[in-house]
Amino acid sequence: MTILLLGKNGQVGWELQRALAPLGELIALDRHGRGELCGDLTNPRGLRATIRALKPSVIVNAAAYTAVDRAEEEHELATRINADAPAALAEEARALDALLVHYSTDYVFDGSGDAPWLETDIPGPLNHYGASKLAGERHIQNSGCRHLIFRTSWVYAANGKNFLATMARLMREHEALQVIDDQVGAPTGAELIADVTAHAIRQLGHNESLGGLYHLVAGGETSWHGYASFIAESLQAQDIGIQTTPERIKPIPTSAWPAPAARPLNSRLDTAKLERVFGLTLPHWQQGVARALAERIASSL
Ligand code: NDP
């Protein structure tokens, strides 16, 4: 099987390079492409030509416009990357009868209530990033191509630009921090997303009917404040010199931290469908965060 991976250097893309390698011939591209091959999601013509030349049986799109606040200013670019490009990928996948794997977000929901969102719940994005990702999902679903769409949340990787990395830095630099405590979700590791993706692709090879939309997040739930406190406790326990002790992390409401893009308060995603269909048990979020912290500590030695 030939697999085309787009966005190979993002948090999820990097882990997919590892997780997809045993499945077949993997052609992994970043936005700069390789030779004649185009991996730039702002260039649908180039993407189409690349897919027609390679004829992959699986296309995995880990590239996205992920700057949530900047998307409020850069509507057109976010739409081009998160909605128009997936539409082009889906059309090409349909023509080839290839499987398209794509990622979406908890930000497609409006964050109301406190029940975990189901795949069948009606989305209502609060910001342009969420709207552009929802449009991407819908283009794929309407194209009629074989697909897997995984909605995930609060993604981190040991080496990525993310909340975990920012907190670890701020905790070394500051004695006290303020962190939002009324947005609830699940920090989800890029490793987990990549491993589940590889597992699902393999299972679809035996049973095509398993395609569709799935929620994919780590087990349990927390707030950004709970997440930050866990990071501080873990670093303290490892004797890493941080100035911010867990007691000095003050919980604040979202309203005290105005940002250009509104964020949902309830980002809980229900993963029962994914676990049932693919026979998986999703590990608790603290397990993956502890691993990523251990990797960061080891690599700073
Ligand atoms: P990253 O921001 O880590 O990676 C995104 C990648 O997309 C980067 O490598 C970036 O390249 C690439 N990219 C951006 N623009 C283009 C372009 N025009 N052409 C080609 N590549 C481009 O994202 P994640 O790995 O965290 O996200 C993976 C998926 O998960 C995305 O679909 C995202 O929407 C979704 N998601 C992410 C969440 C998060 O918290 N990060 C939460 C929920 C869902 P470059 O580095 O060169 O800019």
Coordinates of C-alpha atoms and ligand atoms in Angstrom, one line a residue:
M1 CA 0.0 0.0 0.0
T2 CA 1.2 3.5 -0.8
I3 CA 0.5 6.2 1.8
L4 CA 0.8 9.9 1.1
L5 CA 1.3 11.9 4.3
L6 CA 0.8 15.7 4.2
G7 CA 2.0 17.9 7.0
K8 CA 4.8 15.6 8.1
N9 CA 6.5 18.0 10.5
G10 CA 3.5 19.0 12.6
Q11 CA 2.9 17.5 16.0
V12 CA 0.7 14.7 14.7
G13 CA 2.5 14.5 11.3
W14 CA 5.8 13.8 13.0
E15 CA 4.3 10.9 15.0
L16 CA 2.5 9.6 11.9
Q17 CA 5.9 9.3 10.1
R18 CA 6.7 6.7 12.8
A19 CA 3.3 5.0 13.1
L20 CA 2.5 4.7 9.4
A21 CA 5.9 3.5 8.3
P22 CA 5.2 -0.3 8.9
L23 CA 2.0 -0.1 6.9
G24 CA 3.5 0.3 3.5
E25 CA 5.4 2.7 1.3
L26 CA 5.2 6.0 3.0
I27 CA 5.7 9.3 1.0
A28 CA 5.8 12.1 3.6
L29 CA 5.7 15.7 2.5
D30 CA 5.8 19.1 4.2
R31 CA 4.7 22.4 2.7
H32 CA 7.9 22.5 0.6
G33 CA 7.2 19.2 -1.1
R34 CA 10.0 17.2 -2.7
G35 CA 11.1 17.6 -6.3
E36 CA 7.9 17.5 -8.5
L37 CA 5.8 16.5 -5.5
C38 CA 3.7 19.3 -3.9
G39 CA 2.7 19.2 -0.2
D40 CA 1.4 22.8 0.0
L41 CA -2.2 23.0 1.0
T42 CA -2.6 26.5 -0.5
N43 CA -1.8 24.9 -3.9
P44 CA -4.8 22.6 -4.8
R45 CA -3.6 22.3 -8.4
G46 CA -0.2 21.0 -7.2
L47 CA -1.8 18.7 -4.7
R48 CA -4.1 17.2 -7.3
A49 CA -1.2 16.6 -9.7
T50 CA 0.8 15.0 -6.9
I51 CA -2.0 12.6 -6.0
R52 CA -2.6 11.7 -9.7
A53 CA 1.1 11.0 -10.1
L54 CA 1.5 8.9 -6.9
K55 CA -1.9 7.1 -6.9
P56 CA -1.8 6.5 -3.2
S57 CA -4.2 4.0 -1.6
V58 CA -4.3 6.2 1.5
I59 CA -3.9 9.9 1.9
V60 CA -3.3 11.2 5.4
N61 CA -3.7 14.9 5.9
A62 CA -2.0 16.1 9.1
A63 CA -1.5 19.6 7.8
A64 CA -3.7 22.4 8.9
Y65 CA -3.9 26.1 9.7
T66 CA -3.8 25.8 13.6
A67 CA -3.3 29.4 14.7
V68 CA -6.7 29.8 16.4
D69 CA -6.4 33.5 17.3
R70 CA -4.7 34.5 14.0
A71 CA -7.4 32.8 12.0
E72 CA -9.8 35.6 13.2
E73 CA -7.7 38.0 11.0
E74 CA -6.6 35.5 8.3
H75 CA -10.0 34.2 7.4
E76 CA -9.2 33.5 3.8
L77 CA -6.0 31.6 4.4
A78 CA -7.5 29.5 7.2
T79 CA -10.4 28.6 4.9
R80 CA -8.1 27.8 2.0
I81 CA -6.0 25.4 4.1
N82 CA -8.6 23.9 6.4
A83 CA -11.6 23.7 4.1
D84 CA -10.7 24.1 0.4
A85 CA -7.6 21.9 0.5
P86 CA -9.5 19.0 2.1
A87 CA -12.2 19.4 -0.5
A88 CA -9.6 18.9 -3.3
L89 CA -8.0 16.0 -1.5
A90 CA -11.4 14.4 -1.1
E91 CA -12.3 14.7 -4.8
E92 CA -8.9 13.2 -5.7
A93 CA -9.4 10.4 -3.2
R94 CA -12.9 9.7 -4.6
A95 CA -11.5 9.5 -8.1
L96 CA -8.8 7.0 -7.1
D97 CA -11.0 5.1 -4.6
A98 CA -8.4 6.0 -2.0
L99 CA -9.0 6.3 1.8
L100 CA -8.6 9.9 3.0
V101 CA -7.7 10.3 6.7
H102 CA -8.2 13.8 8.2
Y103 CA -8.2 15.5 11.6
S104 CA -10.7 18.0 13.1
T105 CA -11.3 19.6 16.4
D106 CA -13.4 20.1 19.5
Y107 CA -13.7 23.7 18.4
V108 CA -16.5 22.7 15.9
F109 CA -18.8 22.7 19.0
D110 CA -20.1 25.8 20.9
G111 CA -19.1 24.5 24.3
S112 CA -22.5 24.6 25.9
G113 CA -23.6 22.2 28.6
D114 CA -21.2 19.7 30.3
A115 CA -21.9 16.4 28.6
P116 CA -19.3 15.0 26.3
W117 CA -20.1 15.7 22.7
L118 CA -21.1 12.8 20.4
E119 CA -20.3 12.5 16.7
T120 CA -24.1 13.0 16.1
D121 CA -24.3 16.3 18.0
I122 CA -24.9 19.5 16.0
P123 CA -21.8 21.6 15.7
G124 CA -21.8 25.4 16.2
P125 CA -18.3 26.8 16.1
L126 CA -17.5 29.9 18.1
N127 CA -14.5 31.0 16.0
H128 CA -13.2 31.0 12.5
Y129 CA -10.7 28.2 13.0
G130 CA -13.6 26.0 14.2
A131 CA -15.8 27.1 11.3
S132 CA -13.0 26.4 8.7
K133 CA -12.4 22.9 10.2
L134 CA -16.1 22.1 10.2
A135 CA -16.3 23.2 6.5
G136 CA -13.3 20.8 5.8
E137 CA -15.2 17.9 7.5
R138 CA -18.3 18.6 5.5
H139 CA -16.5 18.8 2.1
I140 CA -15.0 15.4 2.8
Q141 CA -18.3 13.8 3.9
N142 CA -20.1 15.3 0.9
S143 CA -17.5 14.2 -1.6
G144 CA -18.4 10.5 -1.2
C145 CA -14.8 9.4 -0.8
R146 CA -13.9 6.7 1.7
H147 CA -12.7 8.6 4.8
L148 CA -11.8 8.6 8.4
I149 CA -12.2 12.0 10.2
F150 CA -10.8 12.1 13.8
R151 CA -11.9 15.0 15.9
T152 CA -9.4 15.6 18.7
S153 CA -8.5 18.2 21.3
W154 CA -5.7 20.0 23.2
V155 CA -2.9 18.3 21.2
Y156 CA 0.6 18.1 22.6
A157 CA 3.9 16.4 21.7
A158 CA 7.1 16.3 23.6
N159 CA 8.7 18.6 20.9
G160 CA 5.8 20.6 19.6
K161 CA 4.7 24.2 20.2
N162 CA 1.9 23.6 22.7
F163 CA 0.4 24.4 26.2
L164 CA 2.7 21.8 27.9
A165 CA 5.9 23.4 26.4
T166 CA 4.7 26.9 27.2
M167 CA 3.8 26.0 30.8
A168 CA 7.1 24.2 31.4
R169 CA 8.9 27.4 30.2
L170 CA 6.7 29.8 32.2
M171 CA 7.1 27.7 35.3
R172 CA 10.9 28.0 35.2
E173 CA 10.6 31.8 34.6
H174 CA 7.8 32.9 37.0
E175 CA 6.9 32.4 40.6
A176 CA 3.2 32.6 40.0
L177 CA 0.8 32.0 37.1
Q178 CA -2.8 32.4 36.3
V179 CA -4.5 29.7 34.2
I180 CA -8.1 29.3 33.0
D181 CA -10.1 26.8 34.9
D182 CA -13.6 26.9 33.2
Q183 CA -12.6 25.3 29.9
V184 CA -12.7 21.5 30.2
G185 CA -11.4 18.9 27.8
A186 CA -8.7 16.3 27.5
P187 CA -5.0 16.9 26.6
T188 CA -4.3 14.4 23.8
G189 CA -0.9 13.3 22.7
A190 CA 0.2 13.3 19.1
E191 CA 1.6 9.8 19.7
L192 CA -1.8 8.4 20.7
I193 CA -3.5 10.1 17.7
A194 CA -0.9 8.6 15.3
D195 CA -1.1 5.1 16.8
V196 CA -4.9 5.0 16.7
T197 CA -4.7 6.3 13.1
A198 CA -2.4 3.4 12.1
H199 CA -4.6 0.9 13.9
A200 CA -7.8 2.2 12.2
I201 CA -6.2 2.2 8.7
R202 CA -5.2 -1.4 9.2
Q203 CA -8.8 -2.3 10.3
L204 CA -10.3 -0.5 7.4
G205 CA -8.2 -2.7 5.2
H206 CA -10.3 -5.7 6.4
N207 CA -13.7 -3.9 6.7
E208 CA -14.4 -0.8 4.6
S209 CA -17.6 -0.1 6.4
L210 CA -15.7 1.2 9.5
G211 CA -15.0 4.6 7.8
G212 CA -16.6 7.8 9.1
L213 CA -16.3 10.4 11.8
Y214 CA -14.8 9.6 15.2
H215 CA -14.0 11.5 18.4
L216 CA -10.4 10.6 19.4
V217 CA -9.1 12.1 22.7
A218 CA -7.3 10.7 25.8
G219 CA -9.4 9.4 28.7
G220 CA -10.5 11.5 31.6
E221 CA -11.0 15.3 31.6
T222 CA -9.5 18.4 33.1
S223 CA -9.3 22.2 32.8
W224 CA -6.3 24.1 31.6
H225 CA -5.7 24.9 35.3
G226 CA -5.8 21.2 36.2
Y227 CA -3.5 20.4 33.3
A228 CA -1.0 23.1 34.4
S229 CA -1.2 21.9 38.0
F230 CA -0.4 18.4 36.9
I231 CA 2.6 19.7 34.9
A232 CA 3.9 21.6 38.0
E233 CA 3.4 18.6 40.3
S234 CA 5.3 16.3 37.9
L235 CA 8.2 18.7 37.4
Q236 CA 8.4 19.3 41.1
A237 CA 8.4 15.6 41.8
Q238 CA 11.3 15.1 39.4
D239 CA 13.2 17.9 41.1
I240 CA 13.3 20.1 38.0
G241 CA 14.0 23.6 39.1
I242 CA 10.7 25.4 38.6
Q243 CA 9.7 28.6 40.4
T244 CA 6.0 28.1 40.1
T245 CA 4.8 25.6 42.8
P246 CA 1.4 24.1 42.1
E247 CA -0.2 26.2 44.9
R248 CA 1.0 29.4 43.1
I249 CA -1.1 28.6 40.0
K250 CA -4.2 30.7 40.3
P251 CA -7.4 29.6 38.6
I252 CA -9.1 32.3 36.6
P253 CA -12.2 32.3 34.4
T254 CA -12.1 32.6 30.6
S255 CA -13.6 36.1 30.9
A256 CA -10.4 37.3 32.7
W257 CA -8.2 36.3 29.7
P258 CA -9.7 38.0 26.6
A259 CA -8.4 36.5 23.3
P260 CA -9.3 37.3 19.7
A261 CA -11.0 34.0 19.2
A262 CA -13.8 32.7 21.5
R263 CA -13.2 29.2 22.9
P264 CA -15.8 26.6 23.9
L265 CA -16.1 26.0 27.7
N266 CA -17.1 22.4 27.2
S267 CA -14.6 20.6 25.0
R268 CA -15.4 17.1 26.3
L269 CA -15.6 14.6 23.4
D270 CA -17.2 11.2 23.8
T271 CA -15.0 8.5 22.5
A272 CA -17.3 5.5 23.0
K273 CA -17.9 5.0 19.3
L274 CA -14.2 4.9 18.5
E275 CA -13.5 2.5 21.4
R276 CA -16.3 0.2 20.4
V277 CA -15.8 0.1 16.7
F278 CA -12.0 -0.3 16.8
G279 CA -11.8 -2.3 20.1
L280 CA -9.6 0.3 21.8
T281 CA -9.2 1.6 25.3
L282 CA -8.0 5.2 25.4
P283 CA -5.4 5.8 28.2
H284 CA -6.0 8.6 30.7
W285 CA -4.6 12.0 29.7
Q286 CA -2.2 12.1 32.6
Q287 CA -0.3 9.0 31.3
G288 CA 0.6 10.6 28.0
V289 CA 1.4 14.0 29.6
A290 CA 3.7 12.3 32.1
R291 CA 5.5 10.5 29.2
A292 CA 5.9 13.8 27.2
L293 CA 7.3 15.5 30.3
A294 CA 9.8 12.7 30.9
E295 CA 10.9 12.9 27.2
R296 CA 11.4 16.7 27.6
I297 CA 13.4 16.2 30.8
A298 CA 15.6 13.5 29.2
S299 CA 16.3 15.6 26.1
S300 CA 17.3 18.6 28.1
L301 CA 20.1 16.6 29.7
Ligands
NDP1 P1 0.6 21.6 14.0 O1 0.3 23.1 14.1 O2 1.6 21.0 15.0 O3 1.0 21.2 12.6 C1 0.3 21.6 11.4 C2 1.2 21.4 10.3 O4 0.5 21.9 9.1 C3 2.6 22.1 10.4 O5 3.6 21.2 10.1 C4 2.5 23.2 9.3 O6 3.7 23.4 8.6 C5 1.5 22.5 8.3 N1 0.9 23.5 7.4 C6 0.4 24.7 7.7 N2 0.1 25.4 6.6 C7 0.4 24.5 5.5 C8 0.3 24.6 4.1 N3 -0.2 25.6 3.5 N4 0.7 23.5 3.4 C9 1.2 22.4 4.0 N5 1.4 22.3 5.4 C10 1.0 23.3 6.1 O7 -0.8 20.9 14.2 P2 -1.1 19.5 15.0 O8 -0.2 18.5 14.5 O9 -1.3 19.8 16.4 O10 -2.6 19.3 14.4 C11 -2.9 18.2 13.6 C12 -4.4 18.2 13.3 O11 -5.2 18.2 14.5 C13 -4.9 19.4 12.6 O12 -5.9 19.0 11.7 C14 -5.5 20.3 13.7 O13 -6.5 21.1 13.1 C15 -6.1 19.2 14.6 N6 -6.2 19.7 16.0 C16 -5.2 20.2 16.6 C17 -5.3 20.7 17.9 C18 -4.2 21.3 18.6 O14 -4.3 21.6 19.9 N7 -3.0 21.5 18.0 C19 -6.6 20.5 18.6 C20 -7.6 19.9 17.9 C21 -7.4 19.5 16.6 P3 4.7 24.5 9.1 O15 5.3 24.0 10.4 O16 5.6 24.6 8.0 O17 3.9 25.8 9.4

